[in-house]
Amino acid sequence: MSPGYTSEEMMVVTAARQLSSDDTCFVGIGTPSAACNLARLTHSPGITLIYESGTIGTRPDVLPLSIGDGELCETALTTVSVPEMFQYWLQAGRISIGFLGAAQIDRFANINTTVIGGYHRPEVRLPGGGGAPEIASFCEEIFVIMPHSPRAMVPEVDFVTSFGFGSGGSDRADLGLVTQGPTLVITDLCLMRPDPETKELTVASLHPGVDREQVRESTGWGVAFGADLGETPPPEQGELEVLRDLMERTAKAHAPGHGREGEGS
Amino acid sequence: MSPGYTSEEMMVVTAARQLSSDDTCFVGIGTPSAACNLARLTHSPGITLIYESGTIGTRPDVLPLSIGDGELCETALTTVSVPEMFQYWLQAGRISIGFLGAAQIDRFANINTTVIGGYHRPEVRLPGGGGAPEIASFCEEIFVIMPHSPRAMVPEVDFVTSFGFGSGGSDRADLGLVTQGPTLVITDLCLMRPDPETKELTVASLHPGVDREQVRESTGWGVAFGADLGETPPPEQGELEVLRDLMERTAKAHAPGHGREGEGS
Amino acid sequence: MPAMTSLREAIATHVHDGDTVCMEGFTHLIPFAAGHEVIRQGRRDLTLIRMTPDLIYDQLIGAGCVARLVFSWGGNPGVGSLHRLRDAVENGWPRALEIEEHSHAAMANAYWAGAAGLPVALFRGYLGSDLPAVNESIRFLDDPFTGERLAAVPAIRPDVTVIHAQRADREGNVLIEGIVGVQKEAALAARRAVVVTVEEIVDDLRAPSHNSVILPSWSVDAIAEAPGGAAPSYAHGYYTRDNAFYTEWDAISRDRERFRQWLEDEVLGAPP
Amino acid sequence: MPAMTSLREAIATHVHDGDTVCMEGFTHLIPFAAGHEVIRQGRRDLTLIRMTPDLIYDQLIGAGCVARLVFSWGGNPGVGSLHRLRDAVENGWPRALEIEEHSHAAMANAYWAGAAGLPVALFRGYLGSDLPAVNESIRFLDDPFTGERLAAVPAIRPDVTVIHAQRADREGNVLIEGIVGVQKEAALAARRAVVVTVEEIVDDLRAPSHNSVILPSWSVDAIAEAPGGAAPSYAHGYYTRDNAFYTEWDAISRDRERFRQWLEDEVLGAPP
């Protein structure tokens, strides 16, 4: 029986619920952008959204297709240069939540977006780190959003693009990092959180209709389940409506031939 | 017999004549500001004037009283932050001429604007370096403007605020500086230039009506005169008219009770 | 969201005895009203940081609030000396004043580093100057790539930064326009609190450009409306600099008694 | 004062075989017209620097102009891979491509250092990442004050920077508005020449603010009017991003033959 929402919607709604009006989020394109704007349009109208293109406090009416859409700038409180964004805003530790995607993540939440295989003769050359290495270091918390598969959830990543917890334990603090790192991984099957001691990613809740076996099969290491494992609350109708409206506006705005005019200069 | 102009006018006109439309000048308040704007209003309409408050390409109608008058910003091409001014514009070597004043200058053109006497128990505490130490290092050339007196022109300054030629010779290049340093000192008596080899300040020309003895008496070291010592050309009537108009406009604008309105915002 | 409050309340809440405080403004937008409130509240043992101390720090020093001054140019712009600063340095009146002296380039870079969350600012500077010999917070290090010797100073990280701006909106976002100085950097460098006085609090910030200099509400702790709060300096778009007062200050500040009387009449006895 | 010239002339004069070139634009104002002119003029052995190579560098790489790429994120934004970049890295087609790979923070800081005339950029970064192991231009040094380990990368100093901007006035001053990216830094970091294409050359620059992002005429070497010169990216205030082309590029670029045909039809055979 169909649950009445997609697994993408489940991820977006779940991510949105983690946010509050006090958060300043460093937002990536795609699911993170949908989640952050859903939070803004529902329970967290005061949330500050920041895109690495330099737009601060942006309130787009439709989701951007690129990290630097004009819509982001037009609806922002202000737009700063890219050096300023990385220097004054990210590096200085002013961002509470950073969202990252991953081609691979390992059991200690290290993230690979660089290469599959060896660096010099890769099997697959991925886009690379972009803002992620320093986002992972300087946002107070990192939320990772990615589909669950054994190829993506691996014992050890081929290349550490962005540091999570290294080999676990106190590795992160030992590097001099004072931020919390990846505190939450949201997949299409479950939520995972690092174990407080070992920092190994551990299943915190299963999405409705998902069982342990499915998660085990989709994870590349012998994944552990939290003692108080629960079910992730499903999306509510109100959340789905706001999200679907947003996605519909977005699709319409970005349809070929539909020129959204830049403002007059 | 009065020459028909003041010694201040002589200094300003002489300084203005050294400038061209190709110059980008880092301008200080007072005589340098008068000289740069006189150049702009006469032979060098294309000259770029930069004040350390961040105003680039400014064209004030009246001379500013402070380095950050609103007039400078209103007539500028653009105004940048003070860190940007020192980083992108001064440090990067984009300024051709920097003007400096001095409480003391020595025979090797080192400048003191910090203290007379010892640093920790000074006889006189002067305002300090401000922008000067790095202006002296990173402008292509430095012009120093100051009145000539034995207390000001000393064998060795009490404190090197801004480096000229150190102990002379190749000291400047040895420090890694690639700029020319103080190439011209304009006083109320004469022009001085560094000797090409020793870098000792040497009299290059005497202002009209000034003789060698006067300069010797007013200089704290046994000052040398250039082999081809000439007379500094006096101000021309046209220059004096433009300068006096400028000074008159300035005095009127800054008279107490004359509020120049800031532009509407 | 910052507290929208009175100037008295903002200073009482955020500026404490012994604090390190930046009140910035490069000729433009100098936070005089806030500085006077600090004097009225009798704060003591402050470390004050400012590129160009100007009259406001001369007044704070003369009023006995200041134990230590970090600065790069201590004059009355276009007029001459800061006599209260000189009296403190030369004669220890009304109390001894420790100074840490830099160049503008060093302080501008140190503010920049503070805003950027870096512990240190690296720049080309201080070559051949005697300042490094009298200021132990100036060091040098070699670029690991070229071997070039570069100057290094610690980032400026005050406890509190106090600035004046043209306006804030009712959410607490702050607009700064014109000669913007180092105010944004000074605000972002503060460890504990950012206090902003503004000419007006408005419904619409009226930022002229997408790239205007704006401090988001969540980077500010307290906002107080203080019309004329930058006078005798100026607020671009609101009022011009009172050059006559800058000249007059030379005479007022030369004489301890006259200064004390001025302080009594114009600051201590005046409402905030 | 820069030369006000044709795009063809500007590129022929300033971009030479073997040069290190930055064509910047963070999603916005990407200098496509100028990049296509570089392809038409058959430049070879270029080192290209750009935070986000985007379609324009995919096209230059596929056209065989590029020997080396310095970058921090090499994808088709919102779509997927840059297939010409991948084909060069994975298969050496049409020629081997050497890469130097950074993070955005590193490149943004390296541009900043280039603009500031510093040889090196110091920042907090690369902690725990494997990138320093595969890029020898990433080093670490200790802050002389706190001992904190900081990342260091050499300043970016290209021979030539090419950017697209909204407009220039007849004196050659250039206005950039909206998402300004690293264009100002890239321009100021150039060692030899700065080439700017603009939507229009106008009598009045119409800068919205005293603090607008402007390159003074004397910091620019050549200006060419190129209306639509940022398409299929966008120019804020002029036209929007052609998202459909970004999607279409995925199919065009996946196939070498189809790419070659596209290049023939749309670039080599098209007038500048």
Coordinates of N, CA, C and O in Angstrom, one line a residue, chain A residues 105-110 154-155 163-169 182 198-201 221:
Chain A
I105 N 29.4 7.9 2.2 CA 29.7 8.2 3.6 C 30.1 7.0 4.3 O 29.7 5.9 3.9
D106 N 31.0 7.1 5.3 CA 31.4 5.8 6.0 C 30.9 5.8 7.4 O 30.1 6.7 7.8
R107 N 31.2 4.7 8.1 CA 30.6 4.5 9.4 C 30.9 5.5 10.4 O 30.2 5.7 11.4
F108 N 32.0 6.3 10.2 CA 32.3 7.4 11.1 C 32.0 8.8 10.4 O 32.6 9.8 10.7
A109 N 31.1 8.7 9.5 CA 30.5 9.9 8.9 C 31.5 10.8 8.1 O 31.3 12.0 7.9
N110 N 32.6 10.2 7.7 CA 33.4 10.9 6.7 C 32.8 10.9 5.4 O 32.1 9.9 5.0
V154 N 29.5 3.1 3.1 CA 30.6 2.2 3.1 C 31.4 2.1 4.4 O 31.3 3.1 5.2
P155 N 32.1 1.0 4.6 CA 32.9 1.0 5.8 C 34.0 2.1 5.9 O 34.1 2.7 6.9
F163 N 35.7 15.9 6.5 CA 35.9 15.1 7.7 C 34.7 15.0 8.6 O 34.0 16.0 8.8
G164 N 34.3 13.8 9.0 CA 33.2 13.6 9.9 C 33.8 13.4 11.3 O 34.2 14.3 12.0
F165 N 34.0 12.1 11.6 CA 34.6 11.7 12.9 C 35.9 10.9 12.8 O 36.4 10.3 13.7
G166 N 36.5 10.9 11.6 CA 37.8 10.2 11.4 C 37.7 8.8 11.6 O 36.9 8.1 10.9
S167 N 38.4 8.2 12.6 CA 38.3 6.8 13.0 C 37.4 6.7 14.2 O 37.5 5.8 15.0
G168 N 36.7 7.8 14.5 CA 35.7 7.8 15.7 C 36.4 8.3 16.9 O 37.5 8.8 16.9
G169 N 35.6 8.1 18.0 CA 36.1 8.5 19.4 C 36.4 10.0 19.4 O 35.5 10.8 18.9
P182 N 28.8 15.9 11.9 CA 27.5 15.3 11.4 C 26.7 14.7 12.6 O 27.1 13.6 13.0
T198 N 31.5 6.2 20.5 CA 32.4 5.7 19.4 C 32.3 6.6 18.2 O 33.1 6.5 17.3
K199 N 31.2 7.3 18.1 CA 30.9 8.2 16.9 C 30.5 7.3 15.7 O 30.4 7.9 14.5
E200 N 30.3 6.0 15.8 CA 29.8 5.2 14.7 C 28.4 5.6 14.4 O 27.6 5.7 15.3
L201 N 28.1 5.7 13.1 CA 26.7 6.1 12.7 C 25.8 4.9 13.1 O 26.0 3.8 12.7
W221 N 28.4 -1.6 6.1 CA 29.0 -2.1 7.3 C 28.0 -2.7 8.2 O 26.8 -2.5 8.0

